[in-house]
XYZ file of C-alpha atoms in Angstrom:
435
model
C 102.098 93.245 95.183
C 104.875 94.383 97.284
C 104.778 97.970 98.433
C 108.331 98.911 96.767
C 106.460 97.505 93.422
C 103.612 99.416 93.969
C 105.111 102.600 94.243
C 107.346 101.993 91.312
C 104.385 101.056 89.274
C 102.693 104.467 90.148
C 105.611 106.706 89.348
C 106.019 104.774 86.174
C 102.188 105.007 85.577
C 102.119 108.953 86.040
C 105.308 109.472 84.012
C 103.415 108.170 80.727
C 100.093 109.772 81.324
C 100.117 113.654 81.086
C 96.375 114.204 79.864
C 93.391 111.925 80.377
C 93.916 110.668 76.975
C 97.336 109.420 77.712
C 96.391 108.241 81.006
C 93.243 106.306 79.520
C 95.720 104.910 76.809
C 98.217 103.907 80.095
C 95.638 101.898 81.636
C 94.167 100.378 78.584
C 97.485 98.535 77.982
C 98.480 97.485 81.740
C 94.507 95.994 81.249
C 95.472 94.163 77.725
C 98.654 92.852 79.782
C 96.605 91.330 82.707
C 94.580 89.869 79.713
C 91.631 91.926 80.053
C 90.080 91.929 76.630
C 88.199 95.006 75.287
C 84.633 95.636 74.094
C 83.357 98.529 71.047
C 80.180 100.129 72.105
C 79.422 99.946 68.565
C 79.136 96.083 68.490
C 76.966 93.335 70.750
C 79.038 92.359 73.481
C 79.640 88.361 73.860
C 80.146 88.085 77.402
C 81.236 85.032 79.121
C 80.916 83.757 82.685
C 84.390 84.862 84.417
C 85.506 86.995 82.091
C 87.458 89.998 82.031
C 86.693 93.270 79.861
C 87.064 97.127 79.011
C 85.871 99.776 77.223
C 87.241 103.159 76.061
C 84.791 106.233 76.157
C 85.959 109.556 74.091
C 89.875 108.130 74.706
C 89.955 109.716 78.056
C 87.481 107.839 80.292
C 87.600 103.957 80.704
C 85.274 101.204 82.606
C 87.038 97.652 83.065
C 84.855 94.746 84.634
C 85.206 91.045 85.860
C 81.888 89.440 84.870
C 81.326 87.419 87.859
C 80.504 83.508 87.962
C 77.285 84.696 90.669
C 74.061 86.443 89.774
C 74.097 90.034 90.037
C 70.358 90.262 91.657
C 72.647 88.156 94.366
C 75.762 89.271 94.971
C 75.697 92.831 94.029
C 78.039 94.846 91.826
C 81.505 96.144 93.293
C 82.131 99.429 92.229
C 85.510 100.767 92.222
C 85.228 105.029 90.590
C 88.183 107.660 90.154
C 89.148 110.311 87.383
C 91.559 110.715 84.890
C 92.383 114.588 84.738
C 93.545 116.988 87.082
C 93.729 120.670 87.226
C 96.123 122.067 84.353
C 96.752 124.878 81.895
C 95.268 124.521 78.021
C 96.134 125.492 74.942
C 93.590 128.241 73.959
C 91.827 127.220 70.152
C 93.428 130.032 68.676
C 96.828 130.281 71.220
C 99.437 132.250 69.279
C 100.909 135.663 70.610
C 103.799 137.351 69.583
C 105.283 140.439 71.955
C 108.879 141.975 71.155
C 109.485 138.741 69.284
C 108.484 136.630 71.772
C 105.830 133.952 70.531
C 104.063 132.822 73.043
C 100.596 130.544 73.752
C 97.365 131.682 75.711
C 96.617 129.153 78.033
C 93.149 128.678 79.702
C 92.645 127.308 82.780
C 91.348 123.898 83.885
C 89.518 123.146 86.895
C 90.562 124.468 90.641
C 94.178 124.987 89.593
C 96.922 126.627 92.160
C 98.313 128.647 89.513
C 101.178 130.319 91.392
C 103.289 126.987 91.595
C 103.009 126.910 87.367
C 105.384 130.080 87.460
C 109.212 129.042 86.016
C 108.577 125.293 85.302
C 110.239 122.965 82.791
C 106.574 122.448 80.502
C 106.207 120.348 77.932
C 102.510 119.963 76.013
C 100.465 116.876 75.743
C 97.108 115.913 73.988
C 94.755 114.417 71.747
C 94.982 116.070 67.652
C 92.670 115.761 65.199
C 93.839 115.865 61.534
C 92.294 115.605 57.958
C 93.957 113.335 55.794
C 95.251 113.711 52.400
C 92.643 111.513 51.210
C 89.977 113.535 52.740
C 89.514 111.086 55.849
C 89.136 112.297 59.423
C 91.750 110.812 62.286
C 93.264 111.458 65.729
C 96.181 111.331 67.341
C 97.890 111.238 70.715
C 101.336 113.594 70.711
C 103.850 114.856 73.470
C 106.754 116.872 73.401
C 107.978 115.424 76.066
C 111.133 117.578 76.268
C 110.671 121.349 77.896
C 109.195 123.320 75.787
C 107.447 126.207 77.285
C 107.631 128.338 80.505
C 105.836 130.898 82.287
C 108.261 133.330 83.522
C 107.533 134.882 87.582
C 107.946 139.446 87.231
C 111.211 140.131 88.831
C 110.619 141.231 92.631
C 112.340 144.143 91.666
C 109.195 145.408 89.578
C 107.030 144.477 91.995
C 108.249 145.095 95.604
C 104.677 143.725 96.962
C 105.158 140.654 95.515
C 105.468 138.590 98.442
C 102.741 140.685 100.199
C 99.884 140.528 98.414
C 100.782 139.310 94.058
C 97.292 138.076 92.689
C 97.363 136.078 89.412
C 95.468 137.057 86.067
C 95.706 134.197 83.990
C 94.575 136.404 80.695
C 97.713 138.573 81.353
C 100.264 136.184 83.322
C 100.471 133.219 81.980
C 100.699 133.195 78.501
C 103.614 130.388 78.125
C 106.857 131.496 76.461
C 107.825 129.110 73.517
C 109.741 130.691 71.235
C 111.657 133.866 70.399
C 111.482 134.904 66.814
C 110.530 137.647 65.211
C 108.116 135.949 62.446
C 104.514 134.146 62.718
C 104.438 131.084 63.583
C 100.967 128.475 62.932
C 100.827 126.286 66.202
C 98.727 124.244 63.764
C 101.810 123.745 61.428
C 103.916 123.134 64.348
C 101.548 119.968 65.361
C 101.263 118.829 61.793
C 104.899 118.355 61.670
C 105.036 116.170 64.853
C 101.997 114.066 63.504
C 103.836 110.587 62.413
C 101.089 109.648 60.005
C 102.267 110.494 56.337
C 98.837 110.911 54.692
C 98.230 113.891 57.760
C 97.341 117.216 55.952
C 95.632 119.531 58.064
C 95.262 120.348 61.692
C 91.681 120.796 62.469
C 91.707 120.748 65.997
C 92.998 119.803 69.253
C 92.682 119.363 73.020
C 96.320 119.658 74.253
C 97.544 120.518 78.036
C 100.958 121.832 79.503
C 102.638 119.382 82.193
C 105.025 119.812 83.946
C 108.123 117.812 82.510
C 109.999 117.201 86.450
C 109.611 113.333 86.825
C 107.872 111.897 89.711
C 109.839 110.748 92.806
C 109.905 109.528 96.172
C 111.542 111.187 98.164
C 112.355 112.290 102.372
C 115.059 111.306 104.340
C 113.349 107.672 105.075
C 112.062 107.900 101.264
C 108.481 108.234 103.147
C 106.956 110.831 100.304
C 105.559 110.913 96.767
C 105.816 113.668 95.159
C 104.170 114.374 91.415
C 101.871 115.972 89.312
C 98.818 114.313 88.876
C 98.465 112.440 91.640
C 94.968 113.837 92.281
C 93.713 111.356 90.951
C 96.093 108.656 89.100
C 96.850 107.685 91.915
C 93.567 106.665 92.527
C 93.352 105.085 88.898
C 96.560 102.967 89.233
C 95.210 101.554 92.567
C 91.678 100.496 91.539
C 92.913 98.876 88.298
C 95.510 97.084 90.491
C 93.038 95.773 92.712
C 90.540 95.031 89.679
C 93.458 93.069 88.270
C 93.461 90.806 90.955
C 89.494 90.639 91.784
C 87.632 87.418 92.152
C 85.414 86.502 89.412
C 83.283 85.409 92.484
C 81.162 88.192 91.985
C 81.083 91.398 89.702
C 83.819 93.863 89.837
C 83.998 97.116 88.170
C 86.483 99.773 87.806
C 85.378 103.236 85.933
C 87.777 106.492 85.491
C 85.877 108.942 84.532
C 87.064 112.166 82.811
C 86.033 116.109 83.626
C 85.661 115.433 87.569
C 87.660 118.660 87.810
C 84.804 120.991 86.111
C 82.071 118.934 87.367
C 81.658 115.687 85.626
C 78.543 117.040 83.139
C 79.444 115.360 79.806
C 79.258 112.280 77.971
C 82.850 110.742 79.480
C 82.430 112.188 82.723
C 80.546 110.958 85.811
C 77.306 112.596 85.298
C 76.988 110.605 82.012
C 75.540 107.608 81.337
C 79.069 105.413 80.641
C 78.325 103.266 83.682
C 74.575 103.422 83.633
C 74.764 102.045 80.211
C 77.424 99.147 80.865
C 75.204 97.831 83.924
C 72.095 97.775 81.106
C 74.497 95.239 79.253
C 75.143 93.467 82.038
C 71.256 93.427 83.470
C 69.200 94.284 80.659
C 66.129 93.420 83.148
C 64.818 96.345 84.763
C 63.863 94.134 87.931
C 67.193 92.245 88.178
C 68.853 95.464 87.880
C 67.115 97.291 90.586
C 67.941 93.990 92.846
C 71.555 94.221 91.493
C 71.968 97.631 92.591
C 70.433 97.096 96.126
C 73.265 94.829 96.571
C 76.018 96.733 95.310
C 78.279 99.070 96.693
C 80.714 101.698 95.179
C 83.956 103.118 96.603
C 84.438 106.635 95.228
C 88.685 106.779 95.289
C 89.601 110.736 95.225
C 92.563 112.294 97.502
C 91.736 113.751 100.742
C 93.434 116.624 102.480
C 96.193 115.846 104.963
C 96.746 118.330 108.118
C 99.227 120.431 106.669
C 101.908 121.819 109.625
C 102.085 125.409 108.871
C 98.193 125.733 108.359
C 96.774 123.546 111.226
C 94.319 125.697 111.499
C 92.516 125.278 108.339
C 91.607 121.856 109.614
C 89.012 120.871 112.355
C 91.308 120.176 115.159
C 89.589 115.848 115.220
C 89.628 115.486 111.901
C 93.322 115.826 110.264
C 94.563 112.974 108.055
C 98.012 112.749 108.682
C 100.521 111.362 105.618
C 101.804 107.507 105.888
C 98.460 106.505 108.423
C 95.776 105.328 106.616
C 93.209 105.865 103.933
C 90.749 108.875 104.846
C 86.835 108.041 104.964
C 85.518 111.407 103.947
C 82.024 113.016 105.126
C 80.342 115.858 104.499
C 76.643 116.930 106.074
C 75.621 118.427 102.772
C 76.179 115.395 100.681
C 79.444 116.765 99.020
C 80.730 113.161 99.809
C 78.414 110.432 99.647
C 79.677 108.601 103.141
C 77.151 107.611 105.101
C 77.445 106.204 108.691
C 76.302 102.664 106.760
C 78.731 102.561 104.628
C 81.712 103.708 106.862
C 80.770 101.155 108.854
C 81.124 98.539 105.977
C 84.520 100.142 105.323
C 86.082 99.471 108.856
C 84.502 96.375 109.213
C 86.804 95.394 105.243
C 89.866 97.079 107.539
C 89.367 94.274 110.496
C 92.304 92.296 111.107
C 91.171 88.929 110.333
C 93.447 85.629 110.549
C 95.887 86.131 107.552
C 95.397 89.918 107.114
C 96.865 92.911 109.463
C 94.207 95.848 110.313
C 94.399 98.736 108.014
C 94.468 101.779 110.013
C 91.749 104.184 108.988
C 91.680 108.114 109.202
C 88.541 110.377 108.971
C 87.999 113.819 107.128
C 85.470 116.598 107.624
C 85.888 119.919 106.807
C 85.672 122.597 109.576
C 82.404 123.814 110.037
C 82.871 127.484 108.557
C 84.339 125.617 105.338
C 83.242 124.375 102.254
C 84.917 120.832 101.286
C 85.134 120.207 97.347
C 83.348 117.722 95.316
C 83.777 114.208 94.375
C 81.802 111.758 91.557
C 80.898 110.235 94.487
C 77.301 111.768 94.845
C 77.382 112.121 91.377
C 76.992 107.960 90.658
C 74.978 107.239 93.294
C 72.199 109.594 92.452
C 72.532 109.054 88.772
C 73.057 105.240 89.045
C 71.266 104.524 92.294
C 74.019 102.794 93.793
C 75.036 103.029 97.911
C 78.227 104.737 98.095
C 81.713 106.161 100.283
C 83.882 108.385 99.470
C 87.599 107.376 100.673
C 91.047 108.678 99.408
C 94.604 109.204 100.330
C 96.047 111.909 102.429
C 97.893 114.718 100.620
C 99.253 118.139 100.394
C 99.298 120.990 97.751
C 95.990 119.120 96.247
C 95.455 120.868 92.497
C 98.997 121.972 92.653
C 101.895 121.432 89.858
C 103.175 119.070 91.873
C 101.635 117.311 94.727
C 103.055 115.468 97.821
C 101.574 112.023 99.029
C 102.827 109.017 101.454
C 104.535 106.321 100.441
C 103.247 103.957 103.060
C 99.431 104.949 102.204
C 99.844 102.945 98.647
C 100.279 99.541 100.187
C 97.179 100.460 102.922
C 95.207 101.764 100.245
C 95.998 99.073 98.087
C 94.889 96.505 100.228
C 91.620 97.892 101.350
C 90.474 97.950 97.839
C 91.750 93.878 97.338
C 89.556 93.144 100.284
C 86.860 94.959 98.828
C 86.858 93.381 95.576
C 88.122 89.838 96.798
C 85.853 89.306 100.241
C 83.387 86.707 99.152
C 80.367 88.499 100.911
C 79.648 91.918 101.762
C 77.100 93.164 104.211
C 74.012 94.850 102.073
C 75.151 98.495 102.703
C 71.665 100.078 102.000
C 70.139 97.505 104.515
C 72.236 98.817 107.416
């Protein structure tokens, strides 16, 4: 895929996926396009030799595979992981509040959000509703606004003269998002009926709905050398590993899993500290010996954005280890075991990036945190002590990470991209735990 595709792809891939849900929904059909075929966890699986499959976990977390034409217990697994949501603002269960006529909602927050950069955006609200029917059934929904429909308005420097100095951010009294301006009641639950497109819909009985940001995503810089979005922590991620799934070898097996809740730690059914993965691998090796020999073998690249040297705060970076934007994918590392690199397998990785005879070296860039720092987190540790498989953590380089709107490069799509072909596609891989 050419590099100008890629990035079009992306942006287009972002644009329709403002939640996990919608995101989860946006890979499921570019897999049902690339004639993936998908499983219910309710049912025996049929699986065939060569074939290519999904499933959907709690419509926001998804695992696609290539069931390879070799043993397992012999070639390994391939293990592609990333996560569907990112750090946002939610509708509170019970949101509405009306002050001098203003109706507003109480948001909660989501994970390690900046919140300052949420102040005076264009929002719109996105999410998953679920309704009782007229004739007493229980269903759910996907809906977005799509057009603005809320902001969060910044005080006036005028009332607060120390703004610039030193404003902190209550999110109980700040950010309640401005809606409407009426002076009677309104039921956000009413509102959402009316949007639902089913007939039979009655009542609103819950929801899990998030504001987004409604500015579409764009490249942009003088040479076009930037993306900039919401989100990209970590669709980005997402869009890449299902790309290079798409195009795996059935050689071997190949899986892709996006994971939901990485942002508040990845303990729940759909996230990375449940047993979504653990469980698909029992379908695929229902033999606790040919499993344990599988996972020997196998090898998982944990895809999650790294932290590029930003030029007005060098300084928060150690001075050898600053990812710069448009130069490579980042191996990260961590002492404590925050990422789960190991000198094995970031070995493994820059022996993939290797020129070879019909493929250019992919230039590589390496990320610690300075010493007096914490780094964040990653399912990376997660899946390898839950599943017991050998793993590294790598990502993109990128600024304003957990911000509105994030800034990546261009030029690290392509590079990214084709590590993870190799990865999937190379017909042998050195035994990473044997190293």
């Amino acid at each position: 895929m050419s590099s100008s595709k890629i990035t079009t792809g992306l942006l287009d891939f972002i644009a329709a996926s403002p939640t996990p849900f919608h995101a989860a929904l946006s890979l499921r059909s570019l897999l049902v396009t690339a004639g993936f075929t998908e499983l219910d966890e309710l049912e025996r699986w049929d699986l065939t030799l060569g074939g290519r499959y999904f499933v959907v976990r709690g419509g926001s977390s998804i695992l696609a595979f290539v069931k390879g034409q070799g043993e397992p217990q012999e070639t390994g697994i391939r293990i592609i992981g990333a996560h569907t949501d990112s750090p946002c603002l939610k509708v509170k269960p019970v949101p509405e509040i009306n002050v001098k006529g203003y109706w507003q909602l109480g948001i909660e927050v989501y994970g390690g959000a900046l919140l300052n950069p949420w102040f005076d955006r264009d929002l719109s609200i996105a999410g998953k509703v679920s309704y009782l029917t007229k004739s007493g059934g229980l269903k759910a929904a996907l809906i977005d606004f799509k057009k603005p429909v809320a902001c969060i308005p910044s005080l006036a420097i005028h009332l607060d003269r120390e703004a610039n100095q030193n404003r902190s951010v209550n999110p109980q009294t700040d950010m309640n998002a401005v809606v409407y301006q009426a002076d009677d009641n309104v039921s956000f639950r009413s509102l959402l009926l009316s949007m639902l497109e089913d007939a039979d819909a009655e009542e609103v009985l819950d929801y899990n709905l998030s504001f987004y940001d409604t500015q579409s995503p764009a490249v942009i810089g003088l040479k076009d050398e930037f993306i900039a979005s919401a989100r990209l922590d970590n669709l980005l991620s997402c869009y890449l590993g299902l790309q290079a799934l798409i195009n795996a070898s059935d050689e071997h097996t190949s899986v892709l899993i996006c994971n939901d809740h990485e942002e508040v730690g990845s303990n729940t059914d759909v996230g990375a500290q449940g047993p979504l993965l653990d469980e698909v691998i029992d379908r695929l090796l229902p033999s606790g010996e040919q499993r344990q020999m599988a996972l020997r073998r196998s090898l998982m690249f944990s895809v999650d954005n790294a932290h590029g040297v930003h030029p007005n705060y060098v300084k928060k970076h150690d001075d050898k280890h600053g990812p710069l934007l448009n130069c490579g994918p980042v191996v990260k590392f961590d002492a404590n075991q925050s990422y789960a690199t190991s000198s094995s397998t970031s070995a493994l990785v820059r022996w993939l990036a290797k020129a070879t005879e019909d493929r250019a070296e992919i230039p590589l860039q390496t990320y610690v945190t300075r010493a007096d720092m914490r780094c964040g987190s990653t399912i990376g540790p997660l899946t390898a002590a839950g599943v017991g498989v050998t793993t590294v953590d790598i990502g993109v380089p990128t600024f304003a990470m957990h911000s509105v709107r994030e800034l990546a490069g261009e030029r690290d799509l392509s590079l990214m991209q084709e590590l993870l072909v190799r990865f999937l596609s190379r017909a042998s891989l050195p035994v990473a735990s044997k190293l």
